[in-house]
Amino acid sequence: MTETRLKMEEVNKNKIQVDKMIIKARSVLRLLNTTGRKVGSKSDFTGLNIFRGNFLGNFMRGNKAHSVNQNLDRSQKAILDFHRDLLLFDEKLAAMVYLPSKISEYSDINGKIADIAFRTNIRMKELDINKAARSIEKIIRRLEAQSRKYAYEIKKYQELKEL
């Protein structure tokens, strides 16, 4: 009797821990989705000739690159915090985490091709964020499966206790 109670308490603790990790993962996923939308909106800007190679155009693109890097930095910090907690919980799940990289240092844009390359780099970072979000979604699915397994075990122990 006491042995089953100890097992049930252990399963309850594990389920609570899994549920906490699911909550953390969902908050990281929300942040990644928001960051993806923000970075995606930064890639849509004008590429007119009057903004290439002058101070105003360089200032605009510098602000875009800085804004993208700020959003990426915020998401990287959240992912790394989640990764730290996940390493303590399960190393196999922690190996699935993908960390998006920041955009490279901004340089002057003088031609149309350089302008297209800059916008393409921003769009690539959006895809990078989406890849990180997919890895977090996979982790959430695995954690939810563990949570269901623990819930089944708790139910099984409760039925056994009633007998």
N, CA, C and O atoms as a DFTB+ gen file, in Angstrom:
652 C
 N C O
     1  1       0.820      -1.199       0.000
     2  2       0.000       0.000       0.000
     3  2       0.860       1.258       0.000
     4  3       0.622       2.176      -0.784
     5  1       1.843       1.299       0.865
     6  2       2.711       2.473       0.917
     7  2       3.590       2.566      -0.321
     8  3       3.967       3.656      -0.751
     9  1       3.909       1.408      -0.886
    10  2       4.723       1.404      -2.095
    11  2       3.972       2.041      -3.262
    12  3       4.548       2.823      -4.019
    13  1       2.687       1.710      -3.410
    14  2       1.901       2.318      -4.484
    15  2       1.696       3.805      -4.231
    16  3       1.664       4.597      -5.172
    17  1       1.557       4.188      -2.963
    18  2       1.386       5.610      -2.658
    19  2       2.652       6.390      -3.022
    20  3       2.571       7.497      -3.556
    21  1       3.819       5.809      -2.732
    22  2       5.078       6.458      -3.085
    23  2       5.228       6.594      -4.602
    24  3       5.683       7.623      -5.102
    25  1       4.841       5.546      -5.319
    26  2       4.894       5.610      -6.782
    27  2       3.943       6.672      -7.312
    28  3       4.272       7.408      -8.243
    29  1       2.758       6.743      -6.711
    30  2       1.775       7.738      -7.143
    31  2       2.272       9.158      -6.867
    32  3       2.085      10.047      -7.698
    33  1       2.898       9.381      -5.722
    34  2       3.448      10.700      -5.412
    35  2       4.563      11.072      -6.389
    36  3       4.671      12.221      -6.816
    37  1       5.385      10.087      -6.735
    38  2       6.461      10.342      -7.694
    39  2       5.900      10.689      -9.070
    40  3       6.391      11.600      -9.737
    41  1       4.874       9.963      -9.487
    42  2       4.243      10.241     -10.775
    43  2       3.588      11.621     -10.749
    44  3       3.657      12.353     -11.737
    45  1       2.954      11.987      -9.632
    46  2       2.355      13.322      -9.506
    47  2       3.414      14.413      -9.640
    48  3       3.195      15.408     -10.331
    49  1       4.554      14.233      -8.985
    50  2       5.637      15.214      -9.076
    51  2       6.137      15.335     -10.512
    52  3       6.377      16.438     -11.004
    53  1       6.292      14.192     -11.179
    54  2       6.752      14.206     -12.567
    55  2       5.755      14.914     -13.476
    56  3       6.145      15.678     -14.359
    57  1       4.463      14.657     -13.256
    58  2       3.441      15.305     -14.080
    59  2       3.446      16.812     -13.867
    60  3       3.314      17.574     -14.824
    61  1       3.597      17.243     -12.626
    62  2       3.649      18.680     -12.338
    63  2       4.854      19.312     -13.024
    64  3       4.755      20.406     -13.580
    65  1       5.984      18.627     -12.985
    66  2       7.191      19.145     -13.625
    67  2       7.018      19.225     -15.147
    68  3       7.445      20.196     -15.771
    69  1       6.399      18.212     -15.736
    70  2       6.151      18.217     -17.179
    71  2       5.198      19.351     -17.541
    72  3       5.408      20.038     -18.541
    73  1       4.159      19.553     -16.745
    74  2       3.210      20.628     -17.021
    75  2       3.876      22.003     -16.941
    76  3       3.558      22.892     -17.731
    77  1       4.792      22.178     -15.997
    78  2       5.530      23.443     -15.911
    79  2       6.382      23.659     -17.159
    80  3       6.470      24.775     -17.669
    81  1       7.008      22.592     -17.646
    82  2       7.826      22.709     -18.853
    83  2       6.964      23.022     -20.078
    84  3       7.390      23.760     -20.966
    85  1       5.760      22.465     -20.123
    86  2       4.850      22.766     -21.228
    87  2       4.482      24.242     -21.210
    88  3       4.446      24.883     -22.260
    89  1       4.212      24.784     -20.037
    90  2       3.866      26.207     -19.918
    91  2       5.032      27.077     -20.388
    92  3       4.825      28.053     -21.109
    93  1       6.250      26.730     -19.985
    94  2       7.428      27.494     -20.415
    95  2       7.612      27.400     -21.925
    96  3       7.913      28.397     -22.581
    97  1       7.432      26.205     -22.472
    98  2       7.609      26.014     -23.911
    99  2       6.573      26.810     -24.699
   100  3       6.892      27.386     -25.739
   101  1       5.348      26.845     -24.213
   102  2       4.313      27.615     -24.915
   103  2       4.598      29.107     -24.873
   104  3       4.326      29.815     -25.843
   105  1       5.142      29.597     -23.760
   106  2       5.473      31.025     -23.702
   107  2       6.614      31.349     -24.674
   108  3       6.603      32.404     -25.308
   109  1       7.596      30.448     -24.793
   110  2       8.680      30.651     -25.762
   111  2       8.124      30.607     -27.179
   112  3       8.532      31.399     -28.029
   113  1       7.204      29.696     -27.440
   114  2       6.603      29.593     -28.770
   115  2       5.829      30.860     -29.124
   116  3       5.911      31.337     -30.256
   117  1       5.075      31.411     -28.166
   118  2       4.361      32.672     -28.421
   119  2       5.340      33.793     -28.752
   120  3       5.106      34.581     -29.668
   121  1       6.435      33.860     -28.002
   122  2       7.441      34.886     -28.259
   123  2       8.059      34.705     -29.644
   124  3       8.275      35.686     -30.356
   125  1       8.343      33.471     -30.028
   126  2       8.924      33.212     -31.349
   127  2       7.955      33.578     -32.469
   128  3       8.366      34.134     -33.488
   129  1       6.681      33.274     -32.288
   130  2       5.701      33.645     -33.308
   131  2       5.602      35.157     -33.454
   132  3       5.526      35.673     -34.569
   133  1       5.602      35.867     -32.334
   134  2       5.555      37.328     -32.370
   135  2       6.815      37.884     -33.030
   136  3       6.737      38.792     -33.857
   137  1       7.963      37.344     -32.667
   138  2       9.231      37.793     -33.248
   139  2       9.260      37.527     -34.748
   140  3       9.746      38.357     -35.515
   141  1       8.748      36.384     -35.167
   142  2       8.695      36.067     -36.594
   143  2       7.867      37.071     -37.373
   144  3       8.250      37.480     -38.469
   145  1       6.729      37.471     -36.810
   146  2       5.898      38.478     -37.479
   147  2       6.608      39.831     -37.541
   148  3       6.554      40.519     -38.560
   149  1       7.272      40.208     -36.448
   150  2       7.972      41.500     -36.424
   151  2       9.123      41.523     -37.422
   152  3       9.300      42.504     -38.144
   153  1       9.898      40.458     -37.466
   154  2      11.024      40.402     -38.397
   155  2      10.509      40.359     -39.833
   156  3      11.099      40.976     -40.720
   157  1       9.425      39.643     -40.069
   158  2       8.847      39.589     -41.407
   159  2       8.374      40.944     -41.888
   160  3       8.489      41.263     -43.072
   161  1       7.840      41.747     -40.974
   162  2       7.379      43.080     -41.376
   163  2       8.556      44.008     -41.665
   164  3       8.399      44.975     -42.411
   165  1       9.720      43.741     -41.099
   166  2      10.898      44.586     -41.343
   167  2      11.495      44.340     -42.725
   168  3      12.225      45.189     -43.237
   169  1      11.200      43.204     -43.332
   170  2      11.773      42.918     -44.647
   171  2      11.011      43.614     -45.766
   172  3      11.498      43.672     -46.895
   173  1       9.841      44.136     -45.479
   174  2       9.045      44.825     -46.495
   175  2       9.289      46.324     -46.397
   176  3       8.670      47.010     -45.583
   177  1      10.186      46.825     -47.222
   178  2      10.431      48.263     -47.286
   179  2      10.855      48.614     -48.697
   180  3      11.177      47.740     -49.502
   181  1      10.852      49.885     -48.982
   182  2      11.113      50.333     -50.338
   183  2      12.590      50.178     -50.698
   184  3      13.472      50.325     -49.852
   185  1      12.827      49.889     -51.931
   186  2      14.195      49.767     -52.432
   187  2      14.455      50.789     -53.524
   188  3      15.170      50.507     -54.486
   189  1      13.879      51.974     -53.380
   190  2      14.020      53.011     -54.399
   191  2      15.466      53.483     -54.529
   192  3      16.256      53.401     -53.589
   193  1      15.784      53.974     -55.714
   194  2      17.130      54.474     -55.977
   195  2      17.506      55.640     -55.072
   196  3      18.677      55.793     -54.722
   197  1      16.535      56.463     -54.687
   198  2      16.872      57.651     -53.888
   199  2      17.344      57.278     -52.490
   200  3      17.973      58.093     -51.814
   201  1      17.047      56.051     -52.043
   202  2      17.464      55.627     -50.709
   203  2      18.718      54.754     -50.721
   204  3      19.116      54.238     -49.677
   205  1      19.345      54.582     -51.887
   206  2      20.538      53.745     -51.970
   207  2      21.796      54.600     -51.951
   208  3      21.919      55.571     -52.698
   209  1      22.726      54.221     -51.085
   210  2      24.034      54.861     -51.092
   211  2      24.095      56.228     -50.447
   212  3      25.133      56.886     -50.518
   213  1      23.019      56.679     -49.816
   214  2      23.080      57.971     -49.133
   215  2      22.815      57.790     -47.645
   216  3      22.518      56.690     -47.179
   217  1      22.928      58.871     -46.924
   218  2      22.817      58.825     -45.470
   219  2      21.436      58.352     -45.026
   220  3      21.331      57.537     -44.110
   221  1      20.376      58.851     -45.661
   222  2      19.013      58.496     -45.258
   223  2      18.741      57.004     -45.466
   224  3      18.184      56.345     -44.588
   225  1      19.130      56.480     -46.615
   226  2      18.928      55.059     -46.889
   227  2      19.733      54.173     -45.956
   228  3      19.242      53.152     -45.474
   229  1      20.978      54.571     -45.704
   230  2      21.813      53.791     -44.783
   231  2      21.246      53.826     -43.372
   232  3      21.291      52.828     -42.653
   233  1      20.713      54.978     -42.978
   234  2      20.104      55.110     -41.652
   235  2      18.872      54.203     -41.534
   236  3      18.686      53.529     -40.520
   237  1      18.030      54.192     -42.583
   238  2      16.833      53.332     -42.575
   239  2      17.217      51.858     -42.451
   240  3      16.649      51.129     -41.637
   241  1      18.170      51.432     -43.251
   242  2      18.568      50.025     -43.232
   243  2      19.284      49.663     -41.933
   244  3      19.142      48.549     -41.429
   245  1      20.045      50.599     -41.401
   246  2      20.697      50.368     -40.111
   247  2      19.677      50.174     -39.005
   248  3      19.849      49.319     -38.137
   249  1      18.605      50.975     -39.036
   250  2      17.527      50.816     -38.052
   251  2      16.822      49.475     -38.221
   252  3      16.475      48.822     -37.237
   253  1      16.613      49.070     -39.465
   254  2      15.970      47.769     -39.716
   255  2      16.830      46.632     -39.162
   256  3      16.325      45.732     -38.491
   257  1      18.127      46.681     -39.449
   258  2      19.028      45.626     -38.978
   259  2      19.088      45.611     -37.450
   260  3      19.100      44.545     -36.835
   261  1      19.126      46.790     -36.846
   262  2      19.173      46.872     -35.386
   263  2      17.886      46.321     -34.769
   264  3      17.926      45.594     -33.777
   265  1      16.756      46.670     -35.360
   266  2      15.468      46.191     -34.855
   267  2      15.360      44.671     -34.972
   268  3      14.888      44.003     -34.052
   269  1      15.797      44.136     -36.102
   270  2      15.769      42.680     -36.302
   271  2      16.662      42.000     -35.272
   272  3      16.277      40.988     -34.687
   273  1      17.852      42.551     -35.050
   274  2      18.769      41.953     -34.077
   275  2      18.232      42.045     -32.657
   276  3      18.453      41.135     -31.857
   277  1      17.529      43.127     -32.327
   278  2      16.916      43.230     -30.998
   279  2      15.864      42.146     -30.801
   280  3      15.817      41.497     -29.756
   281  1      15.019      41.956     -31.816
   282  2      13.990      40.917     -31.724
   283  2      14.621      39.530     -31.628
   284  3      14.171      38.691     -30.848
   285  1      15.660      39.294     -32.418
   286  2      16.344      38.004     -32.364
   287  2      17.027      37.795     -31.015
   288  3      17.045      36.682     -30.491
   289  1      17.586      38.858     -30.457
   290  2      18.242      38.754     -29.154
   291  2      17.238      38.375     -28.070
   292  3      17.524      37.541     -27.211
   293  1      16.072      38.991     -28.117
   294  2      15.021      38.683     -27.136
   295  2      14.599      37.221     -27.244
   296  3      14.435      36.540     -26.232
   297  1      14.424      36.745     -28.469
   298  2      14.010      35.348     -28.641
   299  2      15.144      34.389     -28.268
   300  3      14.886      33.319     -27.716
   301  1      16.398      34.759     -28.562
   302  2      17.525      33.906     -28.180
   303  2      17.617      33.752     -26.670
   304  3      17.870      32.656     -26.168
   305  1      17.414      34.841     -25.948
   306  2      17.472      34.768     -24.483
   307  2      16.386      33.846     -23.942
   308  3      16.636      33.042     -23.044
   309  1      15.177      33.965     -24.492
   310  2      14.079      33.108     -24.036
   311  2      14.367      31.639     -24.351
   312  3      14.121      30.762     -23.523
   313  1      14.885      31.378     -25.543
   314  2      15.192      29.998     -25.929
   315  2      16.304      29.430     -25.050
   316  3      16.235      28.275     -24.630
   317  1      17.322      30.232     -24.771
   318  2      18.423      29.745     -23.934
   319  2      17.974      29.484     -22.498
   320  3      18.423      28.520     -21.877
   321  1      17.096      30.328     -21.967
   322  2      16.555      30.075     -20.625
   323  2      15.752      28.780     -20.607
   324  3      15.874      27.973     -19.686
   325  1      14.924      28.593     -21.643
   326  2      14.137      27.367     -21.745
   327  2      15.058      26.156     -21.922
   328  3      14.820      25.103     -21.330
   329  1      16.098      26.306     -22.727
   330  2      17.048      25.217     -22.963
   331  2      17.742      24.818     -21.663
   332  3      17.953      23.633     -21.408
   333  1      18.095      25.803     -20.846
   334  2      18.736      25.517     -19.557
   335  2      17.810      24.676     -18.677
   336  3      18.236      23.683     -18.088
   337  1      16.541      25.082     -18.593
   338  2      15.583      24.327     -17.790
   339  2      15.338      22.934     -18.370
   340  3      15.172      21.960     -17.635
   341  1      15.318      22.860     -19.689
   342  2      15.071      21.582     -20.351
   343  2      16.255      20.625     -20.175
   344  3      16.062      19.412     -20.095
   345  1      17.468      21.158     -20.115
   346  2      18.640      20.306     -19.868
   347  2      18.548      19.622     -18.515
   348  3      18.935      18.462     -18.372
   349  1      18.037      20.333     -17.525
   350  2      17.875      19.732     -16.204
   351  2      16.762      18.691     -16.202
   352  3      16.790      17.742     -15.418
   353  1      15.782      18.875     -17.083
   354  2      14.634      17.979     -17.136
   355  2      14.917      16.750     -18.002
   356  3      14.779      15.619     -17.535
   357  1      15.312      16.966     -19.260
   358  2      15.540      15.861     -20.192
   359  2      16.551      16.294     -21.253
   360  3      16.284      17.213     -22.027
   361  1      17.694      15.645     -21.289
   362  2      18.757      16.027     -22.219
   363  2      18.399      15.722     -23.672
   364  3      18.808      16.450     -24.576
   365  1      17.645      14.658     -23.901
   366  2      17.269      14.308     -25.275
   367  2      16.363      15.373     -25.879
   368  3      16.512      15.732     -27.047
   369  1      15.426      15.877     -25.084
   370  2      14.566      16.953     -25.572
   371  2      15.360      18.239     -25.758
   372  3      15.098      19.000     -26.690
   373  1      16.320      18.486     -24.886
   374  2      17.123      19.704     -24.982
   375  2      17.964      19.713     -26.257
   376  3      18.276      20.779     -26.787
   377  1      18.329      18.539     -26.746
   378  2      19.119      18.461     -27.974
   379  2      18.304      18.874     -29.197
   380  3      18.877      19.168     -30.247
   381  1      16.988      18.900     -29.079
   382  2      16.125      19.256     -30.202
   383  2      15.964      20.763     -30.382
   384  3      15.445      21.206     -31.406
   385  1      16.395      21.548     -29.418
   386  2      16.197      22.998     -29.471
   387  2      17.098      23.607     -30.543
   388  3      18.286      23.294     -30.625
   389  1      16.510      24.484     -31.364
   390  2      17.248      25.193     -32.411
   391  2      17.328      26.666     -32.031
   392  3      16.324      27.265     -31.647
   393  1      18.513      27.247     -32.137
   394  2      18.731      28.641     -31.771
   395  2      18.942      29.472     -33.031
   396  3      19.892      29.225     -33.774
   397  1      18.069      30.460     -33.291
   398  2      18.260      31.307     -34.477
   399  2      19.451      32.244     -34.291
   400  3      19.754      32.669     -33.176
   401  1      20.114      32.555     -35.389
   402  2      21.280      33.440     -35.321
   403  2      20.886      34.866     -35.689
   404  3      19.858      35.096     -36.325
   405  1      21.715      35.809     -35.282
   406  2      21.456      37.217     -35.577
   407  2      21.898      37.541     -36.996
   408  3      22.641      36.791     -37.629
   409  1      21.419      38.679     -37.471
   410  2      21.797      39.150     -38.797
   411  2      23.219      39.714     -38.722
   412  3      23.614      40.275     -37.700
   413  1      23.970      39.566     -39.789
   414  2      25.356      40.029     -39.776
   415  2      25.420      41.555     -39.712
   416  3      24.417      42.238     -39.918
   417  1      26.596      42.072     -39.428
   418  2      26.779      43.518     -39.315
   419  2      26.334      44.206     -40.599
   420  3      26.549      43.710     -41.705
   421  1      25.721      45.335     -40.419
   422  2      25.194      46.093     -41.535
   423  2      26.320      46.838     -42.241
   424  3      27.211      47.381     -41.588
   425  1      26.285      46.867     -43.581
   426  2      27.248      47.650     -44.363
   427  2      26.480      48.511     -45.361
   428  3      25.294      48.284     -45.603
   429  1      27.152      49.487     -45.932
   430  2      26.501      50.411     -46.870
   431  2      25.968      49.657     -48.080
   432  3      26.569      48.693     -48.555
   433  1      24.822      50.126     -48.563
   434  2      24.195      49.518     -49.735
   435  2      24.236      50.539     -50.852
   436  3      23.656      51.619     -50.742
   437  1      24.926      50.190     -51.935
   438  2      25.086      51.128     -53.042
   439  2      24.353      50.689     -54.297
   440  3      24.092      51.519     -55.168
   441  1      24.019      49.433     -54.419
   442  2      23.384      48.951     -55.633
   443  2      22.125      48.160     -55.353
   444  3      21.797      47.845     -54.209
   445  1      21.431      47.851     -56.437
   446  2      20.176      47.117     -56.328
   447  2      20.404      45.708     -55.790
   448  3      19.601      45.209     -55.001
   449  1      21.479      45.071     -56.205
   450  2      21.757      43.700     -55.769
   451  2      22.046      43.659     -54.274
   452  3      21.597      42.747     -53.579
   453  1      22.787      44.633     -53.779
   454  2      23.076      44.687     -52.342
   455  2      21.797      44.919     -51.545
   456  3      21.636      44.386     -50.447
   457  1      20.890      45.718     -52.104
   458  2      19.606      45.973     -51.447
   459  2      18.777      44.693     -51.377
   460  3      18.181      44.383     -50.345
   461  1      18.746      43.962     -52.474
   462  2      18.009      42.692     -52.513
   463  2      18.630      41.695     -51.540
   464  3      17.915      40.965     -50.854
   465  1      19.956      41.664     -51.480
   466  2      20.638      40.743     -50.561
   467  2      20.310      41.080     -49.107
   468  3      20.130      40.179     -48.287
   469  1      20.231      42.366     -48.785
   470  2      19.905      42.777     -47.414
   471  2      18.495      42.323     -47.034
   472  3      18.284      41.777     -45.950
   473  1      17.533      42.550     -47.929
   474  2      16.158      42.114     -47.644
   475  2      16.065      40.593     -47.578
   476  3      15.305      40.052     -46.775
   477  1      16.829      39.906     -48.411
   478  2      16.840      38.444     -48.381
   479  2      17.404      37.932     -47.061
   480  3      16.908      36.950     -46.510
   481  1      18.437      38.594     -46.557
   482  2      18.998      38.195     -45.259
   483  2      17.966      38.336     -44.149
   484  3      17.885      37.489     -43.259
   485  1      17.183      39.400     -44.199
   486  2      16.139      39.582     -43.184
   487  2      15.096      38.475     -43.308
   488  3      14.644      37.932     -42.300
   489  1      14.715      38.140     -44.536
   490  2      13.730      37.061     -44.726
   491  2      14.293      35.712     -44.281
   492  3      13.559      34.865     -43.772
   493  1      15.594      35.519     -44.473
   494  2      16.225      34.274     -44.008
   495  2      16.176      34.176     -42.485
   496  3      16.033      33.084     -41.936
   497  1      16.294      35.300     -41.812
   498  2      16.196      35.292     -40.347
   499  2      14.772      34.966     -39.911
   500  3      14.563      34.326     -38.881
   501  1      13.797      35.408     -40.697
   502  2      12.408      35.038     -40.401
   503  2      12.232      33.522     -40.515
   504  3      11.567      32.908     -39.681
   505  1      12.823      32.926     -41.537
   506  2      12.765      31.470     -41.688
   507  2      13.514      30.771     -40.557
   508  3      13.100      29.707     -40.096
   509  1      14.606      31.366     -40.117
   510  2      15.375      30.843     -38.991
   511  2      14.515      30.804     -37.727
   512  3      14.548      29.832     -36.972
   513  1      13.754      31.861     -37.508
   514  2      12.861      31.929     -36.346
   515  2      11.760      30.884     -36.468
   516  3      11.395      30.245     -35.481
   517  1      11.228      30.708     -37.677
   518  2      10.190      29.694     -37.885
   519  2      10.731      28.285     -37.629
   520  3      10.016      27.425     -37.114
   521  1      11.994      28.055     -37.989
   522  2      12.617      26.752     -37.722
   523  2      12.736      26.517     -36.217
   524  3      12.500      25.410     -35.735
   525  1      13.102      27.562     -35.481
   526  2      13.184      27.452     -34.017
   527  2      11.802      27.190     -33.427
   528  3      11.666      26.406     -32.488
   529  1      10.775      27.844     -33.975
   530  2       9.408      27.637     -33.487
   531  2       8.959      26.198     -33.740
   532  3       8.298      25.600     -32.891
   533  1       9.310      25.641     -34.893
   534  2       8.954      24.243     -35.175
   535  2       9.639      23.291     -34.203
   536  3       9.045      22.294     -33.791
   537  1      10.884      23.590     -33.834
   538  2      11.568      22.712     -32.876
   539  2      10.897      22.789     -31.507
   540  3      10.799      21.777     -30.813
   541  1      10.437      23.967     -31.112
   542  2       9.728      24.110     -29.834
   543  2       8.382      23.386     -29.904
   544  3       7.952      22.782     -28.922
   545  1       7.711      23.445     -31.067
   546  2       6.439      22.726     -31.221
   547  2       6.638      21.218     -31.060
   548  3       5.814      20.548     -30.438
   549  1       7.726      20.685     -31.617
   550  2       8.019      19.254     -31.458
   551  2       8.223      18.910     -29.987
   552  3       7.743      17.885     -29.504
   553  1       8.937      19.777     -29.288
   554  2       9.181      19.544     -27.861
   555  2       7.869      19.573     -27.092
   556  3       7.654      18.755     -26.198
   557  1       6.989      20.511     -27.435
   558  2       5.682      20.595     -26.764
   559  2       4.892      19.311     -26.989
   560  3       4.278      18.788     -26.059
   561  1       4.904      18.798     -28.226
   562  2       4.179      17.549     -28.507
   563  2       4.726      16.392     -27.671
   564  3       3.954      15.596     -27.136
   565  1       6.041      16.295     -27.557
   566  2       6.638      15.224     -26.753
   567  2       6.302      15.389     -25.273
   568  3       6.017      14.408     -24.586
   569  1       6.334      16.628     -24.783
   570  2       6.002      16.870     -23.378
   571  2       4.533      16.562     -23.102
   572  3       4.197      16.014     -22.052
   573  1       3.652      16.915     -24.050
   574  2       2.231      16.606     -23.867
   575  2       2.001      15.102     -23.854
   576  3       1.147      14.616     -23.113
   577  1       2.749      14.357     -24.662
   578  2       2.628      12.893     -24.648
   579  2       3.063      12.337     -23.296
   580  3       2.429      11.423     -22.768
   581  1       4.132      12.880     -22.737
   582  2       4.566      12.442     -21.406
   583  2       3.521      12.790     -20.359
   584  3       3.261      12.003     -19.449
   585  1       2.924      13.963     -20.486
   586  2       1.906      14.387     -19.524
   587  2       0.698      13.452     -19.570
   588  3       0.152      13.081     -18.530
   589  1       0.282      13.073     -20.787
   590  2      -0.841      12.133     -20.918
   591  2      -0.486      10.776     -20.312
   592  3      -1.324      10.128     -19.685
   593  1       0.761      10.356     -20.505
   594  2       1.208       9.081     -19.938
   595  2       1.147       9.122     -18.415
   596  3       0.685       8.171     -17.784
   597  1       1.610      10.213     -17.828
   598  2       1.566      10.351     -16.370
   599  2       0.126      10.442     -15.869
   600  3      -0.195       9.896     -14.814
   601  1      -0.737      11.121     -16.609
   602  2      -2.142      11.211     -16.210
   603  2      -2.787       9.827     -16.219
   604  3      -3.588       9.504     -15.342
   605  1      -2.435       9.013     -17.214
   606  2      -2.956       7.648     -17.275
   607  2      -2.475       6.834     -16.080
   608  3      -3.246       6.081     -15.485
   609  1      -1.194       6.985     -15.727
   610  2      -0.659       6.250     -14.578
   611  2      -1.325       6.692     -13.280
   612  3      -1.611       5.862     -12.417
   613  1      -1.571       7.983     -13.134
   614  2      -2.249       8.491     -11.933
   615  2      -3.649       7.902     -11.835
   616  3      -4.085       7.478     -10.765
   617  1      -4.344       7.883     -12.967
   618  2      -5.696       7.317     -12.987
   619  2      -5.661       5.832     -12.635
   620  3      -6.520       5.334     -11.908
   621  1      -4.660       5.138     -13.158
   622  2      -4.513       3.711     -12.879
   623  2      -4.264       3.469     -11.389
   624  3      -4.853       2.559     -10.805
   625  1      -3.402       4.270     -10.775
   626  2      -3.126       4.122      -9.342
   627  2      -4.352       4.462      -8.497
   628  3      -4.588       3.840      -7.462
   629  1      -5.129       5.448      -8.937
   630  2      -6.340       5.800      -8.189
   631  2      -7.362       4.672      -8.250
   632  3      -8.015       4.368      -7.251
   633  1      -7.504       4.052      -9.416
   634  2      -8.422       2.920      -9.532
   635  2      -7.934       1.744      -8.694
   636  3      -8.735       1.046      -8.073
   637  1      -6.639       1.529      -8.676
   638  2      -6.065       0.459      -7.871
   639  2      -6.286       0.727      -6.384
   640  3      -6.525      -0.195      -5.603
   641  1      -6.205       1.982      -6.013
   642  2      -6.398       2.373      -4.617
   643  2      -7.850       2.139      -4.179
   644  3      -8.106       1.758      -3.037
   645  1      -8.792       2.372      -5.097
   646  2     -10.208       2.184      -4.778
   647  2     -10.549       0.711      -4.574
   648  3     -11.476       0.386      -3.833
   649  1      -9.814      -0.169      -5.220
   650  2     -10.088      -1.604      -5.068
   651  2      -9.583      -2.039      -3.746
   652  3      -9.702      -3.213      -3.395
